[in-house]
């Protein structure tokens, strides 16, 4: 059985309020956790590709925005977990629908 893929895309540096150490360790025990720091500097298409390759995206304060193009073509993405902050600044309505 394939392990689930978890993703966190901080726009700059990792924020431990989004994925504190114990939570990150628990995710790594259950699946593959990928953290891509400086994701805000990535082209939108690259962020979309990374998101489409995961099942669960963790987001919150300081996260890189999710491209609206993920909404109609989510790939493997099943869940977006918005830990902190205002959803509409990071997750466009196309992804929520």
PDB file of C-alpha atoms in Angstrom:
ATOM      1  CA  UNK A   1       0.000   0.000   0.000  1.00  0.00           C
ATOM      2  CA  UNK A   2       1.334   3.402  -0.970  1.00  0.00           C
ATOM      3  CA  UNK A   3       2.110   5.829   1.856  1.00  0.00           C
ATOM      4  CA  UNK A   4       0.146   9.104   1.750  1.00  0.00           C
ATOM      5  CA  UNK A   5       2.022  12.214   0.669  1.00  0.00           C
ATOM      6  CA  UNK A   6       1.802  15.289   2.913  1.00  0.00           C
ATOM      7  CA  UNK A   7       2.980  18.731   1.767  1.00  0.00           C
ATOM      8  CA  UNK A   8       3.702  22.051   3.455  1.00  0.00           C
ATOM      9  CA  UNK A   9       4.732  25.059   1.322  1.00  0.00           C
ATOM     10  CA  UNK A  10       5.909  27.946   3.509  1.00  0.00           C
ATOM     11  CA  UNK A  11       6.379  31.095   1.428  1.00  0.00           C
ATOM     12  CA  UNK A  12       9.666  31.709   3.229  1.00  0.00           C
ATOM     13  CA  UNK A  13      10.905  29.744   6.255  1.00  0.00           C
ATOM     14  CA  UNK A  14       9.045  26.922   7.961  1.00  0.00           C
ATOM     15  CA  UNK A  15       6.611  28.044  10.678  1.00  0.00           C
ATOM     16  CA  UNK A  16       6.491  25.639  13.606  1.00  0.00           C
ATOM     17  CA  UNK A  17       2.983  26.883  14.432  1.00  0.00           C
ATOM     18  CA  UNK A  18       1.776  25.184  11.267  1.00  0.00           C
ATOM     19  CA  UNK A  19       3.643  21.892  11.709  1.00  0.00           C
ATOM     20  CA  UNK A  20       5.125  21.661  15.212  1.00  0.00           C
ATOM     21  CA  UNK A  21       7.801  18.998  15.758  1.00  0.00           C
ATOM     22  CA  UNK A  22       5.533  16.308  17.288  1.00  0.00           C
ATOM     23  CA  UNK A  23       2.945  16.742  14.541  1.00  0.00           C
ATOM     24  CA  UNK A  24       5.592  16.553  11.809  1.00  0.00           C
ATOM     25  CA  UNK A  25       7.031  13.415  13.421  1.00  0.00           C
ATOM     26  CA  UNK A  26       3.578  11.801  13.546  1.00  0.00           C
ATOM     27  CA  UNK A  27       2.985  12.596   9.871  1.00  0.00           C
ATOM     28  CA  UNK A  28       6.402  11.211   8.894  1.00  0.00           C
ATOM     29  CA  UNK A  29       5.562   7.981  10.744  1.00  0.00           C
ATOM     30  CA  UNK A  30       2.381   7.599   8.677  1.00  0.00           C
ATOM     31  CA  UNK A  31       3.395   8.926   5.270  1.00  0.00           C
ATOM     32  CA  UNK A  32       5.851  11.014   3.313  1.00  0.00           C
ATOM     33  CA  UNK A  33       6.092  14.625   4.523  1.00  0.00           C
ATOM     34  CA  UNK A  34       7.638  17.145   2.155  1.00  0.00           C
ATOM     35  CA  UNK A  35       8.380  20.705   3.294  1.00  0.00           C
ATOM     36  CA  UNK A  36       9.480  23.128   0.564  1.00  0.00           C
ATOM     37  CA  UNK A  37      10.759  26.337   2.133  1.00  0.00           C
ATOM     38  CA  UNK A  38      10.842  29.529   0.041  1.00  0.00           C
ATOM     39  CA  UNK A  39       7.856  28.175  -1.929  1.00  0.00           C
ATOM     40  CA  UNK A  40       6.634  31.729  -2.457  1.00  0.00           C
ATOM     41  CA  UNK A  41       9.548  32.198  -4.864  1.00  0.00           C
ATOM     42  CA  UNK A  42       8.530  29.189  -6.977  1.00  0.00           C
ATOM     43  CA  UNK A  43       6.640  29.795 -10.208  1.00  0.00           C
ATOM     44  CA  UNK A  44       2.891  29.193  -9.835  1.00  0.00           C
ATOM     45  CA  UNK A  45       3.072  26.173 -12.164  1.00  0.00           C
ATOM     46  CA  UNK A  46       5.716  24.526  -9.951  1.00  0.00           C
ATOM     47  CA  UNK A  47       3.623  25.066  -6.801  1.00  0.00           C
ATOM     48  CA  UNK A  48       0.607  23.589  -8.600  1.00  0.00           C
ATOM     49  CA  UNK A  49       2.649  20.539  -9.645  1.00  0.00           C
ATOM     50  CA  UNK A  50       3.857  19.927  -6.089  1.00  0.00           C
ATOM     51  CA  UNK A  51       0.321  20.261  -4.716  1.00  0.00           C
ATOM     52  CA  UNK A  52      -1.126  17.883  -7.304  1.00  0.00           C
ATOM     53  CA  UNK A  53       1.412  15.238  -6.238  1.00  0.00           C
ATOM     54  CA  UNK A  54       0.244  15.167  -2.592  1.00  0.00           C
ATOM     55  CA  UNK A  55      -2.904  13.901  -0.867  1.00  0.00           C
ATOM     56  CA  UNK A  56      -2.881  16.411   1.993  1.00  0.00           C
ATOM     57  CA  UNK A  57      -1.705  20.021   1.864  1.00  0.00           C
ATOM     58  CA  UNK A  58      -0.996  21.839   5.139  1.00  0.00           C
ATOM     59  CA  UNK A  59      -1.384  25.592   4.988  1.00  0.00           C
ATOM     60  CA  UNK A  60      -1.610  28.609   7.278  1.00  0.00           C
ATOM     61  CA  UNK A  61       0.159  31.852   8.200  1.00  0.00           C
ATOM     62  CA  UNK A  62       3.053  32.460   5.860  1.00  0.00           C
ATOM     63  CA  UNK A  63       2.185  29.710   3.407  1.00  0.00           C
ATOM     64  CA  UNK A  64       2.612  30.181  -0.323  1.00  0.00           C
ATOM     65  CA  UNK A  65      -0.731  30.730  -2.089  1.00  0.00           C
ATOM     66  CA  UNK A  66      -2.353  27.769  -3.799  1.00  0.00           C
ATOM     67  CA  UNK A  67      -2.795  28.422  -7.532  1.00  0.00           C
ATOM     68  CA  UNK A  68      -6.455  28.565  -8.625  1.00  0.00           C
ATOM     69  CA  UNK A  69      -5.581  26.076 -11.401  1.00  0.00           C
ATOM     70  CA  UNK A  70      -5.442  23.320  -8.757  1.00  0.00           C
ATOM     71  CA  UNK A  71      -9.240  23.571  -8.276  1.00  0.00           C
ATOM     72  CA  UNK A  72     -10.397  22.053 -11.568  1.00  0.00           C
ATOM     73  CA  UNK A  73      -7.361  19.735 -11.796  1.00  0.00           C
ATOM     74  CA  UNK A  74      -6.399  18.662  -8.233  1.00  0.00           C
ATOM     75  CA  UNK A  75      -4.366  15.586  -9.168  1.00  0.00           C
ATOM     76  CA  UNK A  76      -3.897  13.411  -6.049  1.00  0.00           C
ATOM     77  CA  UNK A  77      -4.944  16.210  -3.670  1.00  0.00           C
ATOM     78  CA  UNK A  78      -7.798  15.128  -1.380  1.00  0.00           C
ATOM     79  CA  UNK A  79      -7.544  17.451   1.633  1.00  0.00           C
ATOM     80  CA  UNK A  80      -6.368  20.973   2.421  1.00  0.00           C
ATOM     81  CA  UNK A  81      -5.702  21.479   6.106  1.00  0.00           C
ATOM     82  CA  UNK A  82      -5.675  25.219   6.900  1.00  0.00           C
ATOM     83  CA  UNK A  83      -4.084  25.328  10.365  1.00  0.00           C
ATOM     84  CA  UNK A  84      -4.054  29.080  11.056  1.00  0.00           C
ATOM     85  CA  UNK A  85      -4.943  32.350   9.424  1.00  0.00           C
ATOM     86  CA  UNK A  86      -7.464  33.512   6.898  1.00  0.00           C
ATOM     87  CA  UNK A  87      -8.384  30.929   4.302  1.00  0.00           C
ATOM     88  CA  UNK A  88      -9.209  33.286   1.427  1.00  0.00           C
ATOM     89  CA  UNK A  89      -5.680  34.742   1.332  1.00  0.00           C
ATOM     90  CA  UNK A  90      -4.112  31.348   0.686  1.00  0.00           C
ATOM     91  CA  UNK A  91      -6.737  28.989  -0.741  1.00  0.00           C
ATOM     92  CA  UNK A  92      -8.781  30.280  -3.720  1.00  0.00           C
ATOM     93  CA  UNK A  93     -12.489  29.456  -3.998  1.00  0.00           C
ATOM     94  CA  UNK A  94     -11.767  27.256  -7.057  1.00  0.00           C
ATOM     95  CA  UNK A  95      -9.913  24.836  -4.754  1.00  0.00           C
ATOM     96  CA  UNK A  96     -12.634  24.889  -2.087  1.00  0.00           C
ATOM     97  CA  UNK A  97     -15.345  23.979  -4.579  1.00  0.00           C
TER      98      UNK A  97
END
